[in-house]
């Protein structure tokens, strides 16, 4: 401690009492950089390159201090000088390099790779404004650029650069690096590429900009609006910049370490995170051929080195690019892709697995499966659906390539960092082993009948709810009741995730309360979700929830029992406040549609009970905790898949038959809602629910209602038993550590060196 104080004082060049938070922050940034640098280990054997369009890493200062073992010392040192860690954290902008679960998974994986002392780097892009910053204006989502780069960001500019040819013109991709420190482990890097010429002054109104000016706009935003040609082309430009610079870096590093490239497999394992980085396959082949390796051998090498993770069965999310786009942006790659397509056609007559289809669309996932040695799904159910239906044709060609790796989360961020009080309590019960070996949490099972333990656990939950209430007050000026049940649905806004089902439930409750049918306990329904800027219905759902929230707030009869809170700009920082405060975790996607989910795991680990469908990793959570410790409802994935296959779902019939459904759906355009909201938005959503309801909200409505009412009643009637079941959930969360996931990837796919 004294030593740390001396170091910090030296870095700040004055007494800590006299320093601003800015100065302390900068000093700590240097301290962390220096400590991280000490843990860089030379690589021997195979090294992982995890390529991903997104890394949703969250703020780094506290997390890095925890991983370096410095957090407690720094905290006490600051407190001794009248400074608070919480205020210090406010200085740091959250890196805007991701969008949702896929990007967060990549971040958790980098933490676990470094923690397990494995050599492995991330490769991605340095977006200047990331996704977008979400504000609510007139009860609608509004998007503004999320400028996060500046003197407080962690990316170090390097002198390394690579030439990348886009539409026949050369650009220079510069490498930036962020150190990734493992928990009591080694330091790896997140490598991010960018062009020096990118210039945010070309952003016009909101987040719109001239999409054709590649040199200035290439890395401004993650997932530029792809509703027009220019936007779609821009996505391909971005993807190729990432994979071409990444592939050149990989080959250069491996060559420097002694590879003759014929033996690339002994030096590199490349994991392709979803289809955005798929062009790394033809790019690596192209580069190897340019170095004199024959095409057939290059294909063999690349297939052995690369592996692919599938994240979705939503058809619209599996990228297919028109051939003329690729001809324009990456003419150097098309001959390679055409040869790969010809190879596939020579192997199988099944046209459904072709890379280039009869409509001249290039299927990125098809290229991934044919020309990597491993295709994995991200939860047991998801992998079974891939094998059995969605990718069945591929599974029959290559059964040996398919495998499951159930997602996980890093406990360092999602327990140690976000819930220090719970962490300390767990440590007092079972010791510190769970921080590195998550299965240790099982030892908590010994305390499920210990009333003192349960009371303390309930008190910690209450503290976290008060902290969330306090944060809501200071950021959005919203007052919530910490004695109500906090049910939280936070995730990207998407119809398959079914925020609209929650919406219909809340309308139903509004009627019930007005009719004097009171619930077991007051309910605070908390939402956090961004909608893609061009996703109309998703934005309509946000509008409907905000309008309903206002309707209820203005009704003293109902607002005693029910409150809706929509948290603005949901991101990792918000998640860290929300998750420890949650009683009931809403995981209500349409069965078969959520590949895994990782939010569900974070909530469970922090002692929430899950209200969910048998979808994604909810299935494995239910198996782990047992039916009595989870609220499962809704149709099974088999039923849902059958309904899609037969094409016989008719929302209108459900609406006509069921008066509760009708009442709730009609309310969307009733006078209460229209007094505050927009008829265009609310009417469109209502129409969508009656005419289409593609994600089958209505068939699950009654089951959802029954289970949720049951949860509210249980919470009110027997709080101690609720807490006991929360403890069971925590004790079973060990399986969902990303350390377990990464160990499986390494044993089955990567076989990394040390
Ligand atoms: C974990 C996380 C997600 C993923 O949530 P799901 O419920 O699995 O979709 C999305 N956004 C943020 C900020 C997260 O931390």
PDB file of N, CA, C and O in Angstrom, residues 48 50 102 105 109 270-275 306-313 318 365 368-369 372-387 391 395 398-408 595-596 740-742 744-746 748-750:
ATOM      1  N   UNK A  48      -3.819 -18.611 -30.631  1.00  0.00           N
ATOM      2  CA  UNK A  48      -5.174 -18.342 -31.102  1.00  0.00           C
ATOM      3  C   UNK A  48      -5.310 -16.921 -31.647  1.00  0.00           C
ATOM      4  O   UNK A  48      -4.787 -15.968 -31.053  1.00  0.00           O
ATOM      5  N   UNK A  50      -8.618 -14.765 -32.482  1.00  0.00           N
ATOM      6  CA  UNK A  50     -10.081 -14.756 -32.420  1.00  0.00           C
ATOM      7  C   UNK A  50     -10.562 -13.528 -33.191  1.00  0.00           C
ATOM      8  O   UNK A  50     -10.403 -12.396 -32.742  1.00  0.00           O
ATOM      9  N   UNK A 102     -23.014 -11.303 -28.912  1.00  0.00           N
ATOM     10  CA  UNK A 102     -21.884 -11.855 -29.656  1.00  0.00           C
ATOM     11  C   UNK A 102     -20.581 -11.113 -29.329  1.00  0.00           C
ATOM     12  O   UNK A 102     -19.528 -11.719 -29.150  1.00  0.00           O
ATOM     13  N   UNK A 105     -19.562 -11.873 -25.723  1.00  0.00           N
ATOM     14  CA  UNK A 105     -18.953 -13.198 -25.639  1.00  0.00           C
ATOM     15  C   UNK A 105     -17.475 -13.116 -26.003  1.00  0.00           C
ATOM     16  O   UNK A 105     -16.615 -13.677 -25.317  1.00  0.00           O
ATOM     17  N   UNK A 109     -14.383 -14.162 -23.658  1.00  0.00           N
ATOM     18  CA  UNK A 109     -13.423 -15.179 -24.107  1.00  0.00           C
ATOM     19  C   UNK A 109     -11.990 -14.664 -23.986  1.00  0.00           C
ATOM     20  O   UNK A 109     -11.099 -15.395 -23.546  1.00  0.00           O
ATOM     21  N   UNK A 270      -7.241 -20.076 -35.959  1.00  0.00           N
ATOM     22  CA  UNK A 270      -8.063 -18.894 -36.227  1.00  0.00           C
ATOM     23  C   UNK A 270      -9.518 -19.239 -35.950  1.00  0.00           C
ATOM     24  O   UNK A 270     -10.055 -20.189 -36.522  1.00  0.00           O
ATOM     25  N   UNK A 271     -10.154 -18.502 -35.047  1.00  0.00           N
ATOM     26  CA  UNK A 271     -11.568 -18.741 -34.762  1.00  0.00           C
ATOM     27  C   UNK A 271     -12.390 -17.627 -35.393  1.00  0.00           C
ATOM     28  O   UNK A 271     -12.150 -16.433 -35.140  1.00  0.00           O
ATOM     29  N   UNK A 272     -13.340 -18.006 -36.233  1.00  0.00           N
ATOM     30  CA  UNK A 272     -14.166 -17.046 -36.972  1.00  0.00           C
ATOM     31  C   UNK A 272     -15.473 -16.861 -36.204  1.00  0.00           C
ATOM     32  O   UNK A 272     -16.298 -17.768 -36.144  1.00  0.00           O
ATOM     33  N   UNK A 273     -15.656 -15.689 -35.602  1.00  0.00           N
ATOM     34  CA  UNK A 273     -16.815 -15.452 -34.742  1.00  0.00           C
ATOM     35  C   UNK A 273     -17.991 -14.979 -35.582  1.00  0.00           C
ATOM     36  O   UNK A 273     -18.100 -13.800 -35.909  1.00  0.00           O
ATOM     37  N   UNK A 274     -18.871 -15.908 -35.939  1.00  0.00           N
ATOM     38  CA  UNK A 274     -19.994 -15.606 -36.827  1.00  0.00           C
ATOM     39  C   UNK A 274     -19.471 -15.314 -38.239  1.00  0.00           C
ATOM     40  O   UNK A 274     -18.271 -15.431 -38.491  1.00  0.00           O
ATOM     41  N   UNK A 275     -20.341 -14.915 -39.145  1.00  0.00           N
ATOM     42  CA  UNK A 275     -19.906 -14.835 -40.542  1.00  0.00           C
ATOM     43  C   UNK A 275     -19.201 -13.533 -40.922  1.00  0.00           C
ATOM     44  O   UNK A 275     -18.645 -13.448 -42.018  1.00  0.00           O
ATOM     45  N   UNK A 306      -8.425 -22.905 -39.521  1.00  0.00           N
ATOM     46  CA  UNK A 306      -9.612 -22.113 -39.188  1.00  0.00           C
ATOM     47  C   UNK A 306     -10.751 -22.952 -38.609  1.00  0.00           C
ATOM     48  O   UNK A 306     -10.916 -24.122 -38.955  1.00  0.00           O
ATOM     49  N   UNK A 307     -11.538 -22.322 -37.764  1.00  0.00           N
ATOM     50  CA  UNK A 307     -12.743 -22.927 -37.202  1.00  0.00           C
ATOM     51  C   UNK A 307     -13.815 -21.846 -37.141  1.00  0.00           C
ATOM     52  O   UNK A 307     -13.503 -20.651 -37.084  1.00  0.00           O
ATOM     53  N   UNK A 308     -15.069 -22.265 -37.169  1.00  0.00           N
ATOM     54  CA  UNK A 308     -16.181 -21.313 -37.317  1.00  0.00           C
ATOM     55  C   UNK A 308     -17.200 -21.505 -36.195  1.00  0.00           C
ATOM     56  O   UNK A 308     -17.548 -22.623 -35.852  1.00  0.00           O
ATOM     57  N   UNK A 309     -17.655 -20.403 -35.623  1.00  0.00           N
ATOM     58  CA  UNK A 309     -18.725 -20.449 -34.629  1.00  0.00           C
ATOM     59  C   UNK A 309     -20.000 -19.876 -35.233  1.00  0.00           C
ATOM     60  O   UNK A 309     -20.002 -18.746 -35.731  1.00  0.00           O
ATOM     61  N   UNK A 310     -21.058 -20.665 -35.206  1.00  0.00           N
ATOM     62  CA  UNK A 310     -22.360 -20.187 -35.669  1.00  0.00           C
ATOM     63  C   UNK A 310     -23.139 -19.632 -34.481  1.00  0.00           C
ATOM     64  O   UNK A 310     -23.220 -20.263 -33.433  1.00  0.00           O
ATOM     65  N   UNK A 311     -23.724 -18.451 -34.657  1.00  0.00           N
ATOM     66  CA  UNK A 311     -24.412 -17.793 -33.547  1.00  0.00           C
ATOM     67  C   UNK A 311     -25.906 -17.675 -33.723  1.00  0.00           C
ATOM     68  O   UNK A 311     -26.580 -17.092 -32.876  1.00  0.00           O
ATOM     69  N   UNK A 312     -26.439 -18.134 -34.826  1.00  0.00           N
ATOM     70  CA  UNK A 312     -27.860 -17.862 -35.039  1.00  0.00           C
ATOM     71  C   UNK A 312     -28.473 -18.804 -36.060  1.00  0.00           C
ATOM     72  O   UNK A 312     -27.783 -19.285 -36.955  1.00  0.00           O
ATOM     73  N   UNK A 313     -29.753 -19.055 -35.907  1.00  0.00           N
ATOM     74  CA  UNK A 313     -30.468 -19.752 -36.969  1.00  0.00           C
ATOM     75  C   UNK A 313     -31.436 -18.803 -37.683  1.00  0.00           C
ATOM     76  O   UNK A 313     -32.191 -19.214 -38.540  1.00  0.00           O
ATOM     77  N   UNK A 318     -27.711 -14.771 -41.430  1.00  0.00           N
ATOM     78  CA  UNK A 318     -26.630 -15.505 -42.093  1.00  0.00           C
ATOM     79  C   UNK A 318     -26.291 -14.763 -43.384  1.00  0.00           C
ATOM     80  O   UNK A 318     -27.055 -14.769 -44.333  1.00  0.00           O
ATOM     81  N   UNK A 365     -21.613 -18.407 -44.626  1.00  0.00           N
ATOM     82  CA  UNK A 365     -21.607 -19.549 -43.690  1.00  0.00           C
ATOM     83  C   UNK A 365     -21.259 -20.848 -44.414  1.00  0.00           C
ATOM     84  O   UNK A 365     -20.595 -21.717 -43.850  1.00  0.00           O
ATOM     85  N   UNK A 368     -17.652 -21.047 -44.724  1.00  0.00           N
ATOM     86  CA  UNK A 368     -17.080 -21.353 -43.407  1.00  0.00           C
ATOM     87  C   UNK A 368     -17.136 -22.854 -43.114  1.00  0.00           C
ATOM     88  O   UNK A 368     -16.166 -23.436 -42.636  1.00  0.00           O
ATOM     89  N   UNK A 369     -18.275 -23.458 -43.365  1.00  0.00           N
ATOM     90  CA  UNK A 369     -18.416 -24.864 -42.970  1.00  0.00           C
ATOM     91  C   UNK A 369     -17.552 -25.771 -43.855  1.00  0.00           C
ATOM     92  O   UNK A 369     -16.874 -26.667 -43.362  1.00  0.00           O
ATOM     93  N   UNK A 372     -13.433 -24.873 -43.041  1.00  0.00           N
ATOM     94  CA  UNK A 372     -12.830 -24.881 -41.712  1.00  0.00           C
ATOM     95  C   UNK A 372     -12.966 -26.310 -41.193  1.00  0.00           C
ATOM     96  O   UNK A 372     -13.732 -27.096 -41.761  1.00  0.00           O
ATOM     97  N   UNK A 373     -12.241 -26.638 -40.129  1.00  0.00           N
ATOM     98  CA  UNK A 373     -12.307 -28.024 -39.643  1.00  0.00           C
ATOM     99  C   UNK A 373     -13.334 -28.190 -38.529  1.00  0.00           C
ATOM    100  O   UNK A 373     -13.581 -29.300 -38.073  1.00  0.00           O
ATOM    101  N   UNK A 374     -13.927 -27.076 -38.078  1.00  0.00           N
ATOM    102  CA  UNK A 374     -14.869 -27.193 -36.961  1.00  0.00           C
ATOM    103  C   UNK A 374     -15.976 -26.160 -37.102  1.00  0.00           C
ATOM    104  O   UNK A 374     -15.715 -24.989 -37.392  1.00  0.00           O
ATOM    105  N   UNK A 375     -17.217 -26.620 -36.911  1.00  0.00           N
ATOM    106  CA  UNK A 375     -18.361 -25.707 -36.843  1.00  0.00           C
ATOM    107  C   UNK A 375     -19.030 -25.953 -35.505  1.00  0.00           C
ATOM    108  O   UNK A 375     -19.435 -27.079 -35.219  1.00  0.00           O
ATOM    109  N   UNK A 376     -19.092 -24.906 -34.675  1.00  0.00           N
ATOM    110  CA  UNK A 376     -19.742 -25.136 -33.388  1.00  0.00           C
ATOM    111  C   UNK A 376     -20.944 -24.242 -33.181  1.00  0.00           C
ATOM    112  O   UNK A 376     -20.974 -23.086 -33.629  1.00  0.00           O
ATOM    113  N   UNK A 377     -21.954 -24.807 -32.508  1.00  0.00           N
ATOM    114  CA  UNK A 377     -23.065 -24.027 -31.993  1.00  0.00           C
ATOM    115  C   UNK A 377     -22.723 -23.580 -30.587  1.00  0.00           C
ATOM    116  O   UNK A 377     -21.687 -23.970 -30.032  1.00  0.00           O
ATOM    117  N   UNK A 378     -23.582 -22.748 -29.981  1.00  0.00           N
ATOM    118  CA  UNK A 378     -23.211 -22.087 -28.739  1.00  0.00           C
ATOM    119  C   UNK A 378     -24.046 -22.498 -27.527  1.00  0.00           C
ATOM    120  O   UNK A 378     -23.904 -21.913 -26.452  1.00  0.00           O
ATOM    121  N   UNK A 379     -24.933 -23.466 -27.686  1.00  0.00           N
ATOM    122  CA  UNK A 379     -25.616 -24.099 -26.548  1.00  0.00           C
ATOM    123  C   UNK A 379     -26.103 -25.448 -27.055  1.00  0.00           C
ATOM    124  O   UNK A 379     -26.225 -25.646 -28.278  1.00  0.00           O
ATOM    125  N   UNK A 380     -26.386 -26.369 -26.156  1.00  0.00           N
ATOM    126  CA  UNK A 380     -26.703 -27.740 -26.561  1.00  0.00           C
ATOM    127  C   UNK A 380     -27.896 -27.768 -27.519  1.00  0.00           C
ATOM    128  O   UNK A 380     -27.835 -28.388 -28.589  1.00  0.00           O
ATOM    129  N   UNK A 381     -28.964 -27.057 -27.170  1.00  0.00           N
ATOM    130  CA  UNK A 381     -30.160 -27.066 -28.017  1.00  0.00           C
ATOM    131  C   UNK A 381     -29.852 -26.474 -29.393  1.00  0.00           C
ATOM    132  O   UNK A 381     -30.237 -27.018 -30.426  1.00  0.00           O
ATOM    133  N   UNK A 382     -29.139 -25.362 -29.395  1.00  0.00           N
ATOM    134  CA  UNK A 382     -28.781 -24.682 -30.647  1.00  0.00           C
ATOM    135  C   UNK A 382     -28.002 -25.624 -31.566  1.00  0.00           C
ATOM    136  O   UNK A 382     -28.306 -25.749 -32.758  1.00  0.00           O
ATOM    137  N   UNK A 383     -27.017 -26.320 -31.010  1.00  0.00           N
ATOM    138  CA  UNK A 383     -26.216 -27.231 -31.830  1.00  0.00           C
ATOM    139  C   UNK A 383     -27.079 -28.369 -32.373  1.00  0.00           C
ATOM    140  O   UNK A 383     -26.938 -28.763 -33.540  1.00  0.00           O
ATOM    141  N   UNK A 384     -28.000 -28.859 -31.555  1.00  0.00           N
ATOM    142  CA  UNK A 384     -28.886 -29.922 -32.033  1.00  0.00           C
ATOM    143  C   UNK A 384     -29.776 -29.427 -33.170  1.00  0.00           C
ATOM    144  O   UNK A 384     -30.016 -30.150 -34.138  1.00  0.00           O
ATOM    145  N   UNK A 385     -30.252 -28.197 -33.065  1.00  0.00           N
ATOM    146  CA  UNK A 385     -31.094 -27.639 -34.137  1.00  0.00           C
ATOM    147  C   UNK A 385     -30.273 -27.454 -35.420  1.00  0.00           C
ATOM    148  O   UNK A 385     -30.744 -27.746 -36.518  1.00  0.00           O
ATOM    149  N   UNK A 386     -29.028 -27.010 -35.267  1.00  0.00           N
ATOM    150  CA  UNK A 386     -28.167 -26.870 -36.451  1.00  0.00           C
ATOM    151  C   UNK A 386     -28.008 -28.220 -37.139  1.00  0.00           C
ATOM    152  O   UNK A 386     -28.157 -28.340 -38.356  1.00  0.00           O
ATOM    153  N   UNK A 387     -27.705 -29.246 -36.327  1.00  0.00           N
ATOM    154  CA  UNK A 387     -27.447 -30.564 -36.908  1.00  0.00           C
ATOM    155  C   UNK A 387     -28.725 -31.164 -37.500  1.00  0.00           C
ATOM    156  O   UNK A 387     -28.711 -31.755 -38.564  1.00  0.00           O
ATOM    157  N   UNK A 391     -28.785 -26.775 -40.506  1.00  0.00           N
ATOM    158  CA  UNK A 391     -27.583 -27.093 -41.288  1.00  0.00           C
ATOM    159  C   UNK A 391     -27.486 -28.595 -41.540  1.00  0.00           C
ATOM    160  O   UNK A 391     -26.398 -29.141 -41.709  1.00  0.00           O
ATOM    161  N   UNK A 395     -24.364 -31.161 -42.006  1.00  0.00           N
ATOM    162  CA  UNK A 395     -24.076 -32.152 -40.968  1.00  0.00           C
ATOM    163  C   UNK A 395     -23.909 -33.539 -41.596  1.00  0.00           C
ATOM    164  O   UNK A 395     -23.046 -34.321 -41.207  1.00  0.00           O
ATOM    165  N   UNK A 398     -20.471 -33.594 -43.225  1.00  0.00           N
ATOM    166  CA  UNK A 398     -19.306 -33.521 -42.314  1.00  0.00           C
ATOM    167  C   UNK A 398     -19.725 -33.713 -40.859  1.00  0.00           C
ATOM    168  O   UNK A 398     -19.565 -32.791 -40.054  1.00  0.00           O
ATOM    169  N   UNK A 399     -20.236 -34.870 -40.478  1.00  0.00           N
ATOM    170  CA  UNK A 399     -20.673 -35.017 -39.079  1.00  0.00           C
ATOM    171  C   UNK A 399     -19.539 -34.732 -38.091  1.00  0.00           C
ATOM    172  O   UNK A 399     -19.773 -34.184 -37.018  1.00  0.00           O
ATOM    173  N   UNK A 400     -18.312 -35.044 -38.501  1.00  0.00           N
ATOM    174  CA  UNK A 400     -17.174 -34.911 -37.577  1.00  0.00           C
ATOM    175  C   UNK A 400     -16.835 -33.451 -37.289  1.00  0.00           C
ATOM    176  O   UNK A 400     -16.164 -33.158 -36.303  1.00  0.00           O
ATOM    177  N   UNK A 401     -17.286 -32.532 -38.148  1.00  0.00           N
ATOM    178  CA  UNK A 401     -16.933 -31.122 -37.925  1.00  0.00           C
ATOM    179  C   UNK A 401     -17.822 -30.463 -36.870  1.00  0.00           C
ATOM    180  O   UNK A 401     -17.454 -29.446 -36.290  1.00  0.00           O
ATOM    181  N   UNK A 402     -19.003 -31.015 -36.638  1.00  0.00           N
ATOM    182  CA  UNK A 402     -19.979 -30.315 -35.785  1.00  0.00           C
ATOM    183  C   UNK A 402     -19.743 -30.608 -34.311  1.00  0.00           C
ATOM    184  O   UNK A 402     -19.565 -31.757 -33.905  1.00  0.00           O
ATOM    185  N   UNK A 403     -19.767 -29.554 -33.513  1.00  0.00           N
ATOM    186  CA  UNK A 403     -19.610 -29.731 -32.064  1.00  0.00           C
ATOM    187  C   UNK A 403     -20.259 -28.575 -31.324  1.00  0.00           C
ATOM    188  O   UNK A 403     -20.512 -27.514 -31.907  1.00  0.00           O
ATOM    189  N   UNK A 404     -20.545 -28.810 -30.054  1.00  0.00           N
ATOM    190  CA  UNK A 404     -21.182 -27.775 -29.240  1.00  0.00           C
ATOM    191  C   UNK A 404     -20.210 -27.184 -28.225  1.00  0.00           C
ATOM    192  O   UNK A 404     -19.422 -27.898 -27.621  1.00  0.00           O
ATOM    193  N   UNK A 405     -20.292 -25.863 -28.075  1.00  0.00           N
ATOM    194  CA  UNK A 405     -19.547 -25.199 -27.000  1.00  0.00           C
ATOM    195  C   UNK A 405     -20.519 -24.231 -26.330  1.00  0.00           C
ATOM    196  O   UNK A 405     -20.718 -23.103 -26.801  1.00  0.00           O
ATOM    197  N   UNK A 406     -21.152 -24.669 -25.272  1.00  0.00           N
ATOM    198  CA  UNK A 406     -22.099 -23.798 -24.580  1.00  0.00           C
ATOM    199  C   UNK A 406     -21.378 -22.549 -24.072  1.00  0.00           C
ATOM    200  O   UNK A 406     -20.330 -22.642 -23.428  1.00  0.00           O
ATOM    201  N   UNK A 407     -21.941 -21.392 -24.412  1.00  0.00           N
ATOM    202  CA  UNK A 407     -21.349 -20.102 -24.037  1.00  0.00           C
ATOM    203  C   UNK A 407     -21.103 -19.991 -22.544  1.00  0.00           C
ATOM    204  O   UNK A 407     -21.634 -20.769 -21.740  1.00  0.00           O
ATOM    205  N   UNK A 408     -20.307 -19.010 -22.179  1.00  0.00           N
ATOM    206  CA  UNK A 408     -20.057 -18.734 -20.773  1.00  0.00           C
ATOM    207  C   UNK A 408     -19.766 -17.255 -20.593  1.00  0.00           C
ATOM    208  O   UNK A 408     -19.708 -16.493 -21.564  1.00  0.00           O
ATOM    209  N   UNK A 595     -29.907 -18.455 -29.700  1.00  0.00           N
ATOM    210  CA  UNK A 595     -28.904 -19.508 -29.806  1.00  0.00           C
ATOM    211  C   UNK A 595     -28.447 -19.951 -28.419  1.00  0.00           C
ATOM    212  O   UNK A 595     -28.428 -21.143 -28.107  1.00  0.00           O
ATOM    213  N   UNK A 596     -28.064 -19.003 -27.576  1.00  0.00           N
ATOM    214  CA  UNK A 596     -27.655 -19.360 -26.220  1.00  0.00           C
ATOM    215  C   UNK A 596     -28.197 -18.347 -25.225  1.00  0.00           C
ATOM    216  O   UNK A 596     -28.920 -18.669 -24.299  1.00  0.00           O
ATOM    217  N   UNK A 740     -14.645 -22.404 -18.376  1.00  0.00           N
ATOM    218  CA  UNK A 740     -15.026 -23.763 -18.802  1.00  0.00           C
ATOM    219  C   UNK A 740     -15.181 -23.817 -20.320  1.00  0.00           C
ATOM    220  O   UNK A 740     -14.678 -24.723 -20.989  1.00  0.00           O
ATOM    221  N   UNK A 741     -15.862 -22.801 -20.874  1.00  0.00           N
ATOM    222  CA  UNK A 741     -16.073 -22.788 -22.328  1.00  0.00           C
ATOM    223  C   UNK A 741     -14.730 -22.788 -23.068  1.00  0.00           C
ATOM    224  O   UNK A 741     -14.523 -23.538 -24.017  1.00  0.00           O
ATOM    225  N   UNK A 742     -13.825 -21.913 -22.608  1.00  0.00           N
ATOM    226  CA  UNK A 742     -12.533 -21.786 -23.296  1.00  0.00           C
ATOM    227  C   UNK A 742     -11.707 -23.067 -23.146  1.00  0.00           C
ATOM    228  O   UNK A 742     -11.045 -23.500 -24.097  1.00  0.00           O
ATOM    229  N   UNK A 744     -12.871 -25.964 -23.090  1.00  0.00           N
ATOM    230  CA  UNK A 744     -13.429 -26.901 -24.081  1.00  0.00           C
ATOM    231  C   UNK A 744     -12.989 -26.547 -25.509  1.00  0.00           C
ATOM    232  O   UNK A 744     -12.635 -27.429 -26.296  1.00  0.00           O
ATOM    233  N   UNK A 745     -13.038 -25.266 -25.855  1.00  0.00           N
ATOM    234  CA  UNK A 745     -12.549 -24.868 -27.183  1.00  0.00           C
ATOM    235  C   UNK A 745     -11.102 -25.335 -27.351  1.00  0.00           C
ATOM    236  O   UNK A 745     -10.711 -25.840 -28.391  1.00  0.00           O
ATOM    237  N   UNK A 746     -10.317 -25.118 -26.294  1.00  0.00           N
ATOM    238  CA  UNK A 746      -8.901 -25.455 -26.421  1.00  0.00           C
ATOM    239  C   UNK A 746      -8.691 -26.962 -26.566  1.00  0.00           C
ATOM    240  O   UNK A 746      -7.933 -27.408 -27.421  1.00  0.00           O
ATOM    241  N   UNK A 748     -10.835 -29.261 -27.641  1.00  0.00           N
ATOM    242  CA  UNK A 748     -11.463 -29.890 -28.803  1.00  0.00           C
ATOM    243  C   UNK A 748     -11.080 -29.252 -30.135  1.00  0.00           C
ATOM    244  O   UNK A 748     -11.128 -29.910 -31.167  1.00  0.00           O
ATOM    245  N   UNK A 749     -10.747 -27.955 -30.125  1.00  0.00           N
ATOM    246  CA  UNK A 749     -10.570 -27.260 -31.410  1.00  0.00           C
ATOM    247  C   UNK A 749      -9.180 -26.650 -31.577  1.00  0.00           C
ATOM    248  O   UNK A 749      -8.540 -26.828 -32.602  1.00  0.00           O
ATOM    249  N   UNK A 750      -8.698 -25.928 -30.578  1.00  0.00           N
ATOM    250  CA  UNK A 750      -7.501 -25.107 -30.786  1.00  0.00           C
ATOM    251  C   UNK A 750      -6.173 -25.809 -30.475  1.00  0.00           C
ATOM    252  O   UNK A 750      -5.198 -25.632 -31.174  1.00  0.00           O
TER     253      UNK A 750
END
